mmCIF file of C-alpha atoms and ligand atoms in Angstrom:
data_model
loop_
_atom_site.group_PDB
_atom_site.id
_atom_site.type_symbol
_atom_site.label_atom_id
_atom_site.label_comp_id
_atom_site.label_asym_id
_atom_site.label_seq_id
_atom_site.Cartn_x
_atom_site.Cartn_y
_atom_site.Cartn_z
ATOM 1 C CA MET T 1 10.783 -155.767 -54.988
ATOM 2 C CA THR T 2 9.518 -153.750 -52.323
ATOM 3 C CA LYS T 3 7.828 -150.270 -53.065
ATOM 4 C CA SER T 4 7.633 -146.844 -50.879
ATOM 5 C CA TRP T 5 4.353 -145.906 -50.613
ATOM 6 C CA LYS T 6 5.357 -143.121 -53.492
ATOM 7 C CA THR T 7 5.334 -145.971 -55.808
ATOM 8 C CA ARG T 8 2.715 -147.515 -54.585
ATOM 9 C CA LEU T 9 1.111 -144.299 -55.358
ATOM 10 C CA ILE T 10 2.232 -144.534 -59.068
ATOM 11 C CA HIS T 11 2.526 -148.796 -59.652
ATOM 12 C CA SER T 12 -0.109 -149.944 -57.141
ATOM 13 C CA ASP T 13 -0.953 -154.169 -56.227
ATOM 14 C CA ALA T 14 -4.569 -153.120 -55.191
ATOM 15 C CA LYS T 15 -7.193 -155.170 -56.723
ATOM 16 C CA ILE T 16 -10.745 -154.976 -57.104
ATOM 17 C CA PRO T 17 -13.004 -157.375 -58.522
ATOM 18 C CA GLN T 18 -13.626 -157.455 -61.820
ATOM 19 C CA GLY T 19 -16.899 -157.790 -64.743
ATOM 20 C CA TYR T 20 -18.667 -154.660 -63.648
ATOM 21 C CA GLY T 21 -21.973 -155.046 -65.904
ATOM 22 C CA SER T 22 -22.470 -150.866 -66.503
ATOM 23 C CA LEU T 23 -25.005 -150.302 -69.381
ATOM 24 C CA ALA T 24 -22.436 -147.313 -69.434
ATOM 25 C CA THR T 25 -19.415 -147.267 -71.849
ATOM 26 C CA PRO T 26 -16.179 -146.476 -69.016
ATOM 27 C CA THR T 27 -14.613 -142.952 -70.367
ATOM 28 C CA TYR T 28 -10.783 -143.740 -70.368
ATOM 29 C CA ARG T 29 -8.715 -140.829 -70.461
ATOM 30 C CA GLY T 30 -5.369 -141.078 -71.421
ATOM 31 C CA SER T 31 -2.341 -139.800 -73.266
ATOM 32 C CA THR T 32 0.066 -142.708 -73.612
ATOM 33 C CA THR T 33 -1.075 -146.135 -73.702
ATOM 34 C CA ILE T 34 1.613 -148.899 -72.688
ATOM 35 C CA PHE T 35 3.061 -151.162 -75.634
ATOM 36 C CA PRO T 36 3.562 -154.828 -74.819
ATOM 37 C CA SER T 37 7.524 -154.018 -76.063
ATOM 38 C CA ALA T 38 9.750 -151.496 -77.045
ATOM 39 C CA ALA T 39 9.999 -153.636 -80.575
ATOM 40 C CA ARG T 40 5.864 -152.674 -81.053
ATOM 41 C CA VAL T 41 6.384 -148.889 -80.182
ATOM 42 C CA ALA T 42 4.261 -147.317 -83.276
ATOM 43 C CA ASP T 43 3.009 -144.026 -83.638
ATOM 44 C CA THR T 44 0.283 -145.333 -86.310
ATOM 45 C CA TRP T 45 -2.555 -143.253 -85.790
ATOM 46 C CA ASP T 46 -5.160 -146.245 -87.377
ATOM 47 C CA GLN T 47 -6.084 -147.926 -84.336
ATOM 48 C CA TRP T 48 -8.472 -149.862 -85.827
ATOM 49 C CA ARG T 49 -5.840 -151.545 -87.932
ATOM 50 C CA VAL T 50 -2.858 -151.642 -85.613
ATOM 51 C CA GLY T 51 -4.194 -151.194 -81.378
ATOM 52 C CA TYR T 52 -3.941 -148.492 -79.267
ATOM 53 C CA THR T 53 -0.579 -146.633 -80.165
ATOM 54 C CA TYR T 54 -1.115 -142.842 -78.508
ATOM 55 C CA GLY T 55 -4.559 -140.927 -77.070
ATOM 56 C CA LEU T 56 -4.224 -138.619 -79.811
ATOM 57 C CA TYR T 57 -6.348 -140.692 -82.389
ATOM 58 C CA GLY T 58 -8.914 -142.084 -79.393
ATOM 59 C CA THR T 59 -9.049 -143.718 -76.500
ATOM 60 C CA PRO T 60 -12.091 -146.992 -76.502
ATOM 61 C CA THR T 61 -14.659 -143.862 -75.421
ATOM 62 C CA ASN T 62 -13.679 -142.453 -78.856
ATOM 63 C CA LEU T 63 -13.649 -145.103 -80.745
ATOM 64 C CA GLU T 64 -16.881 -146.579 -79.583
ATOM 65 C CA LEU T 65 -18.705 -143.527 -80.632
ATOM 66 C CA ALA T 66 -16.772 -142.679 -83.339
ATOM 67 C CA ALA T 67 -18.498 -146.611 -84.736
ATOM 68 C CA ARG T 68 -21.539 -145.607 -83.493
ATOM 69 C CA VAL T 69 -21.866 -142.438 -85.162
ATOM 70 C CA CYS T 70 -20.700 -144.347 -88.308
ATOM 71 C CA GLU T 71 -23.060 -147.175 -88.047
ATOM 72 C CA LEU T 72 -25.912 -144.597 -87.439
ATOM 73 C CA GLU T 73 -24.658 -142.720 -90.984
ATOM 74 C CA SER T 74 -24.394 -146.057 -92.665
ATOM 75 C CA GLY T 75 -20.431 -144.724 -93.304
ATOM 76 C CA LYS T 76 -17.411 -147.271 -93.445
ATOM 77 C CA HIS T 77 -15.106 -144.759 -91.164
ATOM 78 C CA THR T 78 -15.485 -141.937 -88.795
ATOM 79 C CA ILE T 79 -12.843 -139.913 -87.397
ATOM 80 C CA LEU T 80 -14.203 -137.664 -84.479
ATOM 81 C CA THR T 81 -12.705 -133.823 -84.015
ATOM 82 C CA PRO T 82 -12.970 -131.251 -80.969
ATOM 83 C CA GLY T 83 -15.692 -129.526 -82.087
ATOM 84 C CA GLY T 84 -17.794 -129.699 -85.443
ATOM 85 C CA GLN T 85 -15.640 -125.989 -87.008
ATOM 86 C CA ALA T 86 -12.562 -128.167 -86.447
ATOM 87 C CA ALA T 87 -14.187 -131.347 -88.300
ATOM 88 C CA ILE T 88 -14.793 -128.715 -91.599
ATOM 89 C CA SER T 89 -11.128 -127.687 -91.109
ATOM 90 C CA LEU T 90 -9.772 -130.854 -91.059
ATOM 91 C CA ILE T 91 -11.930 -132.007 -94.040
ATOM 92 C CA ASN T 92 -10.112 -128.634 -95.560
ATOM 93 C CA LEU T 93 -7.219 -129.012 -94.603
ATOM 94 C CA ALA T 94 -6.884 -132.846 -95.687
ATOM 95 C CA LEU T 95 -8.549 -132.827 -99.320
ATOM 96 C CA LEU T 96 -6.761 -129.816 -100.540
ATOM 97 C CA GLN T 97 -3.492 -128.111 -101.482
ATOM 98 C CA SER T 98 -2.436 -125.017 -103.069
ATOM 99 C CA GLY T 99 -3.529 -124.400 -106.106
ATOM 100 C CA ASP T 100 -7.097 -125.994 -105.641
ATOM 101 C CA HIS T 101 -10.502 -124.694 -106.214
ATOM 102 C CA MET T 102 -13.774 -124.839 -103.836
ATOM 103 C CA LEU T 103 -16.989 -124.389 -104.395
ATOM 104 C CA VAL T 104 -19.592 -123.089 -100.584
ATOM 105 C CA PRO T 105 -22.883 -122.531 -100.038
ATOM 106 C CA ALA T 106 -23.966 -118.959 -99.523
ATOM 107 C CA SER T 107 -25.795 -119.658 -96.523
ATOM 108 C CA VAL T 108 -22.760 -121.909 -94.942
ATOM 109 C CA TYR T 109 -22.176 -121.914 -91.483
ATOM 110 C CA TYR T 110 -20.226 -118.297 -91.008
ATOM 111 C CA PRO T 111 -16.739 -119.327 -89.773
ATOM 112 C CA ASN T 112 -16.566 -122.381 -92.493
ATOM 113 C CA ARG T 113 -17.088 -118.817 -94.991
ATOM 114 C CA LYS T 114 -14.186 -117.037 -92.842
ATOM 115 C CA LEU T 115 -12.174 -120.740 -92.526
ATOM 116 C CA ALA T 116 -11.817 -120.308 -96.510
ATOM 117 C CA THR T 117 -11.907 -116.161 -97.056
ATOM 118 C CA ARG T 118 -9.545 -115.931 -94.699
ATOM 119 C CA LEU T 119 -7.147 -118.521 -94.095
ATOM 120 C CA LEU T 120 -7.126 -121.178 -96.951
ATOM 121 C CA SER T 121 -6.957 -117.774 -99.590
ATOM 122 C CA ARG T 122 -3.466 -117.789 -97.232
ATOM 123 C CA PHE T 123 -2.114 -121.433 -98.457
ATOM 124 C CA GLY T 124 -3.153 -120.790 -101.905
ATOM 125 C CA VAL T 125 -6.769 -122.558 -101.645
ATOM 126 C CA SER T 126 -9.078 -120.618 -103.828
ATOM 127 C CA THR T 127 -13.232 -120.014 -103.265
ATOM 128 C CA ASP T 128 -16.477 -119.166 -105.215
ATOM 129 C CA PHE T 129 -19.725 -119.390 -102.673
ATOM 130 C CA TYR T 130 -22.242 -120.287 -104.733
ATOM 131 C CA ASP T 131 -26.532 -119.940 -105.007
ATOM 132 C CA PRO T 132 -27.797 -122.699 -102.069
ATOM 133 C CA CYS T 133 -30.817 -122.750 -104.505
ATOM 134 C CA ILE T 134 -28.374 -123.879 -107.563
ATOM 135 C CA GLY T 135 -29.044 -127.236 -108.133
ATOM 136 C CA SER T 136 -27.596 -129.159 -111.220
ATOM 137 C CA GLY T 137 -26.395 -125.185 -112.411
ATOM 138 C CA ILE T 138 -23.897 -126.101 -110.106
ATOM 139 C CA SER T 139 -22.257 -127.616 -113.656
ATOM 140 C CA SER T 140 -21.251 -124.118 -114.935
ATOM 141 C CA LEU T 141 -18.974 -122.919 -111.648
ATOM 142 C CA ILE T 142 -17.319 -126.496 -111.590
ATOM 143 C CA GLN T 143 -13.354 -125.710 -113.263
ATOM 144 C CA ASP T 144 -10.779 -127.690 -114.066
ATOM 145 C CA HIS T 145 -9.051 -127.460 -110.695
ATOM 146 C CA THR T 146 -12.184 -127.551 -108.446
ATOM 147 C CA ARG T 147 -11.565 -130.410 -106.124
ATOM 148 C CA LEU T 148 -14.260 -130.177 -102.804
ATOM 149 C CA ILE T 149 -18.250 -128.747 -103.437
ATOM 150 C CA TRP T 150 -19.459 -127.991 -99.948
ATOM 151 C CA CYS T 151 -23.123 -128.439 -99.463
ATOM 152 C CA GLU T 152 -25.242 -127.623 -96.051
ATOM 153 C CA SER T 153 -28.555 -128.299 -96.037
ATOM 154 C CA PRO T 154 -30.322 -126.667 -94.849
ATOM 155 C CA GLY T 155 -28.062 -123.908 -94.535
ATOM 156 C CA SER T 156 -27.115 -122.387 -91.815
ATOM 157 C CA ILE T 157 -29.765 -118.925 -90.648
ATOM 158 C CA THR T 158 -31.417 -118.789 -94.248
ATOM 159 C CA MET T 159 -32.294 -122.550 -93.819
ATOM 160 C CA GLU T 160 -31.853 -123.455 -97.487
ATOM 161 C CA VAL T 161 -32.439 -126.990 -98.630
ATOM 162 C CA GLN T 162 -30.309 -128.003 -101.433
ATOM 163 C CA ASP T 163 -30.862 -130.511 -103.926
ATOM 164 C CA LEU T 164 -28.301 -132.945 -103.561
ATOM 165 C CA PRO T 165 -28.572 -136.166 -105.726
ATOM 166 C CA ALA T 166 -28.289 -132.849 -108.884
ATOM 167 C CA ILE T 167 -25.469 -131.335 -107.093
ATOM 168 C CA VAL T 168 -23.772 -134.928 -106.272
ATOM 169 C CA ALA T 169 -24.232 -135.821 -110.419
ATOM 170 C CA ALA T 170 -22.659 -132.922 -111.543
ATOM 171 C CA ALA T 171 -20.008 -132.911 -109.281
ATOM 172 C CA HIS T 172 -19.101 -136.758 -110.130
ATOM 173 C CA ALA T 173 -18.996 -136.242 -113.438
ATOM 174 C CA ARG T 174 -16.302 -133.721 -113.279
ATOM 175 C CA ASN T 175 -14.855 -135.959 -110.377
ATOM 176 C CA VAL T 176 -15.311 -133.980 -108.122
ATOM 177 C CA LYS T 177 -15.886 -134.792 -104.269
ATOM 178 C CA VAL T 178 -19.070 -133.380 -102.072
ATOM 179 C CA VAL T 179 -18.861 -132.941 -98.443
ATOM 180 C CA LEU T 180 -22.269 -131.889 -96.596
ATOM 181 C CA ASP T 181 -22.840 -130.981 -92.907
ATOM 182 C CA ASN T 182 -25.157 -132.795 -91.769
ATOM 183 C CA THR T 183 -25.511 -131.256 -88.398
ATOM 184 C CA TRP T 184 -29.225 -129.851 -89.262
ATOM 185 C CA SER T 185 -30.442 -134.191 -89.213
ATOM 186 C CA ALA T 186 -28.322 -135.310 -86.806
ATOM 187 C CA GLY T 187 -26.690 -137.645 -89.092
ATOM 188 C CA VAL T 188 -30.359 -139.514 -88.860
ATOM 189 C CA LEU T 189 -32.614 -137.162 -90.664
ATOM 190 C CA LEU T 190 -30.790 -137.675 -94.046
ATOM 191 C CA ASP T 191 -29.628 -140.834 -94.956
ATOM 192 C CA ALA T 192 -26.233 -138.783 -96.671
ATOM 193 C CA PHE T 193 -24.679 -141.436 -98.069
ATOM 194 C CA THR T 194 -27.859 -143.018 -100.039
ATOM 195 C CA HIS T 195 -26.994 -139.213 -102.175
ATOM 196 C CA SER T 196 -24.019 -140.630 -102.853
ATOM 197 C CA VAL T 197 -22.079 -137.898 -100.803
ATOM 198 C CA ASP T 198 -18.513 -138.357 -100.310
ATOM 199 C CA VAL T 199 -17.831 -136.717 -96.916
ATOM 200 C CA THR T 200 -20.092 -136.172 -94.593
ATOM 201 C CA MET T 201 -19.212 -134.068 -90.810
ATOM 202 C CA GLN T 202 -21.272 -132.931 -88.133
ATOM 203 C CA ALA T 203 -21.308 -130.959 -85.216
ATOM 204 C CA LEU T 204 -22.178 -133.388 -82.780
ATOM 205 C CA THR T 205 -22.118 -130.718 -80.164
ATOM 206 C CA LYS T 206 -25.630 -129.851 -80.807
ATOM 207 C CA TYR T 207 -27.949 -132.790 -81.379
ATOM 208 C CA ILE T 208 -25.945 -135.702 -80.496
ATOM 209 C CA GLY T 209 -24.468 -134.294 -77.198
ATOM 210 C CA GLY T 210 -27.766 -132.345 -77.102
ATOM 211 C CA HIS T 211 -27.773 -130.525 -73.348
ATOM 212 C CA SER T 212 -24.882 -127.716 -74.552
ATOM 213 C CA ASP T 213 -22.364 -128.802 -72.454
ATOM 214 C CA ILE T 214 -19.580 -130.365 -75.261
ATOM 215 C CA LEU T 215 -17.892 -130.155 -78.078
ATOM 216 C CA LEU T 216 -17.553 -132.895 -80.774
ATOM 217 C CA GLY T 217 -17.461 -133.243 -84.088
ATOM 218 C CA SER T 218 -17.776 -136.236 -86.526
ATOM 219 C CA ILE T 219 -16.424 -136.508 -90.086
ATOM 220 C CA THR T 220 -17.603 -140.537 -91.998
ATOM 221 C CA VAL T 221 -16.513 -141.819 -95.263
ATOM 222 C CA ARG T 222 -17.491 -144.856 -97.092
ATOM 223 C CA ASP T 223 -13.983 -144.072 -99.766
ATOM 224 C CA GLU T 224 -10.708 -146.098 -97.692
ATOM 225 C CA ALA T 225 -8.611 -143.401 -99.085
ATOM 226 C CA LEU T 226 -10.591 -140.375 -98.080
ATOM 227 C CA TYR T 227 -10.184 -142.029 -94.868
ATOM 228 C CA GLN T 228 -6.844 -142.500 -95.199
ATOM 229 C CA ARG T 229 -5.982 -139.068 -95.608
ATOM 230 C CA LEU T 230 -8.263 -137.393 -93.076
ATOM 231 C CA GLY T 231 -6.496 -139.225 -90.392
ATOM 232 C CA ALA T 232 -2.709 -139.003 -91.330
ATOM 233 C CA ALA T 233 -4.630 -135.356 -91.202
ATOM 234 C CA GLN T 234 -5.975 -135.564 -87.888
ATOM 235 C CA GLN T 235 -2.283 -137.186 -86.824
ATOM 236 C CA VAL T 236 -0.401 -134.404 -87.806
ATOM 237 C CA ILE T 237 -2.438 -131.410 -87.168
ATOM 238 C CA GLY T 238 -3.487 -132.820 -84.063
ATOM 239 C CA CYS T 239 -6.758 -132.309 -83.233
ATOM 240 C CA ALA T 240 -7.757 -134.831 -81.064
ATOM 241 C CA ALA T 241 -11.646 -135.036 -78.903
ATOM 242 C CA SER T 242 -11.905 -135.452 -75.657
ATOM 243 C CA PRO T 243 -13.076 -138.307 -73.842
ATOM 244 C CA ASP T 244 -15.357 -136.796 -71.239
ATOM 245 C CA ASP T 245 -17.085 -134.962 -74.405
ATOM 246 C CA CYS T 246 -17.163 -138.381 -75.846
ATOM 247 C CA SER T 247 -18.897 -140.120 -72.707
ATOM 248 C CA LEU T 248 -20.777 -137.406 -72.888
ATOM 249 C CA ALA T 249 -22.257 -137.892 -76.020
ATOM 250 C CA LEU T 250 -22.603 -141.755 -75.853
ATOM 251 C CA ARG T 251 -24.824 -140.970 -73.608
ATOM 252 C CA GLY T 252 -26.823 -138.638 -75.493
ATOM 253 C CA LEU T 253 -26.883 -140.899 -78.517
ATOM 254 C CA GLN T 254 -29.546 -143.163 -76.521
ATOM 255 C CA SER T 255 -32.160 -140.911 -75.968
ATOM 256 C CA LEU T 256 -31.506 -138.628 -79.508
ATOM 257 C CA ALA T 257 -35.000 -140.569 -80.781
ATOM 258 C CA VAL T 258 -37.240 -139.004 -78.170
ATOM 259 C CA ARG T 259 -34.906 -135.434 -78.320
ATOM 260 C CA LEU T 260 -35.785 -135.281 -81.636
ATOM 261 C CA ALA T 261 -39.308 -136.412 -81.929
ATOM 262 C CA ALA T 262 -40.274 -133.741 -79.233
ATOM 263 C CA ILE T 263 -37.945 -130.987 -80.795
ATOM 264 C CA GLU T 264 -39.885 -131.588 -84.190
ATOM 265 C CA SER T 265 -43.250 -131.522 -83.237
ATOM 266 C CA SER T 266 -43.116 -128.934 -80.911
ATOM 267 C CA ALA T 267 -40.843 -126.522 -83.633
ATOM 268 C CA LEU T 268 -43.143 -127.606 -86.175
ATOM 269 C CA ALA T 269 -46.272 -126.414 -83.851
ATOM 270 C CA ILE T 270 -44.549 -122.744 -83.387
ATOM 271 C CA ALA T 271 -43.341 -122.145 -86.637
ATOM 272 C CA ARG T 272 -46.854 -122.836 -87.831
ATOM 273 C CA TRP T 273 -48.251 -120.066 -85.248
ATOM 274 C CA LEU T 274 -45.339 -117.838 -85.903
ATOM 275 C CA SER T 275 -46.941 -118.393 -89.482
ATOM 276 C CA SER T 276 -50.033 -116.924 -89.024
ATOM 277 C CA ARG T 277 -49.121 -113.941 -87.425
ATOM 278 C CA PRO T 278 -49.210 -110.121 -88.813
ATOM 279 C CA GLU T 279 -44.868 -109.346 -87.992
ATOM 280 C CA VAL T 280 -44.028 -111.867 -89.513
ATOM 281 C CA ALA T 281 -42.958 -112.385 -93.412
ATOM 282 C CA LEU T 282 -41.159 -115.823 -93.940
ATOM 283 C CA VAL T 283 -41.160 -118.778 -91.885
ATOM 284 C CA LEU T 284 -37.790 -120.414 -93.025
ATOM 285 C CA HIS T 285 -38.526 -123.508 -91.356
ATOM 286 C CA PRO T 286 -37.796 -126.759 -94.861
ATOM 287 C CA ALA T 287 -41.278 -128.721 -93.233
ATOM 288 C CA LEU T 288 -43.064 -125.252 -94.194
ATOM 289 C CA GLU T 289 -43.721 -124.280 -97.756
ATOM 290 C CA SER T 290 -42.226 -120.410 -97.063
ATOM 291 C CA CYS T 291 -39.160 -122.163 -96.955
ATOM 292 C CA PRO T 292 -37.228 -122.451 -100.059
ATOM 293 C CA GLY T 293 -36.263 -126.056 -101.288
ATOM 294 C CA HIS T 294 -38.939 -126.948 -99.033
ATOM 295 C CA GLU T 295 -40.300 -129.932 -101.994
ATOM 296 C CA LEU T 296 -36.655 -131.135 -101.603
ATOM 297 C CA TRP T 297 -36.933 -131.386 -97.921
ATOM 298 C CA LYS T 298 -40.540 -133.684 -98.336
ATOM 299 C CA ARG T 299 -38.289 -135.815 -101.283
ATOM 300 C CA ASP T 300 -35.006 -136.585 -99.373
ATOM 301 C CA PHE T 301 -35.177 -135.486 -95.650
ATOM 302 C CA LEU T 302 -37.173 -138.609 -92.620
ATOM 303 C CA GLY T 303 -38.253 -135.410 -90.310
ATOM 304 C CA SER T 304 -37.097 -132.237 -89.485
ATOM 305 C CA SER T 305 -35.083 -130.758 -85.841
ATOM 306 C CA GLY T 306 -36.154 -127.812 -83.994
ATOM 307 C CA VAL T 307 -33.548 -125.178 -85.575
ATOM 308 C CA PHE T 308 -36.016 -122.286 -88.015
ATOM 309 C CA SER T 309 -36.175 -118.835 -88.550
ATOM 310 C CA ILE T 310 -38.276 -116.545 -89.000
ATOM 311 C CA VAL T 311 -38.290 -113.083 -91.397
ATOM 312 C CA PHE T 312 -40.537 -109.518 -90.262
ATOM 313 C CA LYS T 313 -42.789 -107.974 -92.767
ATOM 314 C CA PRO T 314 -40.250 -104.802 -93.297
ATOM 315 C CA GLY T 315 -40.709 -101.543 -91.041
ATOM 316 C CA PRO T 316 -38.579 -103.008 -87.932
ATOM 317 C CA THR T 317 -35.226 -101.337 -87.350
ATOM 318 C CA GLN T 318 -32.965 -103.793 -85.971
ATOM 319 C CA GLU T 319 -32.882 -102.122 -82.581
ATOM 320 C CA GLN T 320 -37.421 -103.133 -82.476
ATOM 321 C CA VAL T 321 -35.966 -106.882 -83.850
ATOM 322 C CA PHE T 322 -33.526 -106.789 -80.620
ATOM 323 C CA ALA T 323 -35.914 -105.465 -78.496
ATOM 324 C CA PHE T 324 -37.916 -108.851 -79.545
ATOM 325 C CA VAL T 325 -35.531 -110.518 -78.619
ATOM 326 C CA ASP T 326 -34.072 -109.485 -75.227
ATOM 327 C CA ALA T 327 -38.016 -109.316 -74.648
ATOM 328 C CA LEU T 328 -38.277 -113.033 -74.541
ATOM 329 C CA LYS T 329 -37.728 -115.162 -71.150
ATOM 330 C CA LEU T 330 -37.673 -118.614 -72.057
ATOM 331 C CA PHE T 331 -35.733 -118.291 -75.150
ATOM 332 C CA LYS T 332 -32.518 -117.360 -73.998
ATOM 333 C CA VAL T 333 -29.801 -115.237 -76.824
ATOM 334 C CA GLY T 334 -26.970 -117.552 -76.952
ATOM 335 C CA TYR T 335 -25.176 -119.287 -80.218
ATOM 336 C CA SER T 336 -24.693 -123.096 -80.887
ATOM 337 C CA TRP T 337 -28.071 -125.225 -80.964
ATOM 338 C CA GLY T 338 -29.671 -128.732 -80.549
ATOM 339 C CA GLY T 339 -29.626 -128.112 -76.400
ATOM 340 C CA VAL T 340 -32.648 -128.775 -74.492
ATOM 341 C CA THR T 341 -33.295 -124.920 -73.806
ATOM 342 C CA SER T 342 -34.935 -122.649 -76.635
ATOM 343 C CA LEU T 343 -32.153 -120.000 -77.832
ATOM 344 C CA ALA T 344 -32.870 -117.111 -80.418
ATOM 345 C CA VAL T 345 -30.373 -115.232 -81.967
ATOM 346 C CA ALA T 346 -30.926 -111.654 -84.734
ATOM 347 C CA TYR T 347 -28.449 -111.652 -87.447
ATOM 348 C CA ASP T 348 -28.182 -109.052 -90.277
ATOM 349 C CA ILE T 349 -27.609 -110.709 -92.930
ATOM 350 C CA GLY T 350 -27.067 -108.062 -95.443
ATOM 351 C CA ARG T 351 -23.255 -107.823 -94.495
ATOM 352 C CA ILE T 352 -23.252 -111.398 -96.141
ATOM 353 C CA PRO T 353 -23.064 -111.636 -99.702
ATOM 354 C CA GLY T 354 -24.998 -113.319 -101.902
ATOM 355 C CA ARG T 355 -28.064 -113.450 -98.842
ATOM 356 C CA PRO T 356 -32.054 -113.168 -99.735
ATOM 357 C CA PRO T 357 -32.817 -109.036 -98.842
ATOM 358 C CA TYR T 358 -33.280 -109.739 -95.320
ATOM 359 C CA GLU T 359 -31.367 -107.785 -94.105
ATOM 360 C CA HIS T 360 -31.546 -107.012 -89.674
ATOM 361 C CA ARG T 361 -35.033 -108.856 -89.933
ATOM 362 C CA ILE T 362 -33.867 -112.390 -89.645
ATOM 363 C CA VAL T 363 -34.067 -114.331 -85.742
ATOM 364 C CA ARG T 364 -33.138 -117.818 -85.784
ATOM 365 C CA LEU T 365 -34.786 -120.248 -82.636
ATOM 366 C CA ASN T 366 -33.798 -123.190 -81.762
ATOM 367 C CA ILE T 367 -36.604 -124.615 -80.278
ATOM 368 C CA GLY T 368 -35.501 -127.124 -76.855
ATOM 369 C CA LEU T 369 -37.654 -128.867 -74.691
ATOM 370 C CA GLU T 370 -40.078 -126.520 -72.651
ATOM 371 C CA ALA T 371 -43.800 -127.020 -72.792
ATOM 372 C CA THR T 372 -44.855 -125.646 -76.770
ATOM 373 C CA ALA T 373 -47.873 -124.041 -74.891
ATOM 374 C CA ASP T 374 -45.276 -121.766 -72.905
ATOM 375 C CA LEU T 375 -42.779 -120.669 -76.007
ATOM 376 C CA ILE T 376 -45.594 -119.366 -78.113
ATOM 377 C CA SER T 377 -47.290 -117.119 -75.525
ATOM 378 C CA ASP T 378 -43.326 -116.015 -74.561
ATOM 379 C CA LEU T 379 -42.867 -114.832 -78.351
ATOM 380 C CA GLU T 380 -46.301 -113.244 -78.142
ATOM 381 C CA GLN T 381 -45.541 -111.366 -75.525
ATOM 382 C CA ALA T 382 -42.074 -110.388 -76.962
ATOM 383 C CA LEU T 383 -43.772 -109.466 -80.220
ATOM 384 C CA ALA T 384 -45.727 -106.920 -78.625
ATOM 385 C CA LYS T 385 -42.667 -105.141 -78.019
ATOM 386 C CA LEU T 386 -41.887 -105.228 -81.553
ATOM 387 C CA ALA T 387 -43.349 -102.237 -82.016
ATOM 388 C CA VAL T 388 -44.152 -101.647 -85.420
HETATM 389 C C1 PLP W 1 -23.856 -126.048 -89.300
HETATM 390 C C2 PLP W 1 -23.232 -125.756 -87.969
HETATM 391 N N1 PLP W 1 -21.604 -126.737 -89.056
HETATM 392 C C3 PLP W 1 -21.222 -126.538 -87.893
HETATM 393 C C4 PLP W 1 -20.605 -125.560 -86.738
HETATM 394 C C5 PLP W 1 -19.600 -125.839 -85.847
HETATM 395 O O1 PLP W 1 -19.918 -126.312 -84.514
HETATM 396 P P1 PLP W 1 -18.887 -126.475 -83.336
HETATM 397 O O2 PLP W 1 -19.689 -125.318 -82.382
HETATM 398 O O3 PLP W 1 -19.020 -127.780 -82.946
HETATM 399 O O4 PLP W 1 -17.867 -126.256 -83.509
HETATM 400 C C6 PLP W 1 -22.223 -124.982 -85.779
HETATM 401 C C7 PLP W 1 -22.154 -124.210 -84.997
HETATM 402 O O5 PLP W 1 -22.649 -123.479 -84.483
HETATM 403 C C8 PLP W 1 -23.212 -125.041 -87.313
HETATM 404 O O6 PLP W 1 -24.089 -124.700 -86.562
#
């Protein structure tokens, strides 16, 4: 069949040499995947079982990243989502239904709280927020219709390390599933499945991506039934991860160990320096005794990453805390973390129910890959602006 040049634009006979031995996983983009015959067309989401059916369920680039994250977390199945918050939503939508109840730590990532109070509540799912340091005391909060207990360790901003084994034991005694937001540990500094957690999720946006330029999430499970529910829900919700972002995350994985090691030692040095400052009441870094749950961190974690908070002694107004943050030159002001750039955000947690009385005196830092001494000098000059 002769083809017009217009047809050749779509159906080309051009050939290239085969066998390119790249070290990088190719970036396969795609919505349509080609079926071998009319009879083989199927809209089945589990591409590990049936082969490729549709880009929504993952191209080979997505599946490669999913398999790598799964291997690192010692799971059985990993599903990727277009962001960490999408992973949180997918878990809740897949595993809860009207009439169910869940328990969420008061220290949880704020959009996770908002999902529960503003959206899931409209669909008949009720939520109670618990003290992240509750440990086995969580038993008394479990109700007959409790289906899910969320953990996030350490907690967002206030950094409480949770007693996962105690919470899991209490939950499983009542047939309740436990989900862990394991983003802070990058899925490698805390081996969640050895603590019998049922579902882990990560914002790959943070340390796996590592360069503040992607949005990606992962959900990992060991249980086949949970995987089926999550996969089926992802299909109908339609939240696909971008293959380009997966490709960047695959690249990020290769340098994760050295980035984490450098970030850990810099963050520790800075946290210790901040502990010695007269303006600072508390350094909430899990590897420091001043952090709630420090003993649990020592027991359960293999190391620390680079996000921690400082609480100023009573005195500065919110404007003075803002002045401190604004005076920082190397630390940029911005959400998200886990990249190479140091960040600082001031919070007023007085507005969040059940939070410690730090009010507007808390600042969260993300330590990046700049020289530690320069970051300390930056903090030192900005502390002068606190003007207490
Ligand atoms: C602990 C935690 N979980 C989940 C998320 C959500 O991740 P994403 O920004 O990829 O939606 C974040 C983002 O800051 C986070 O800090």
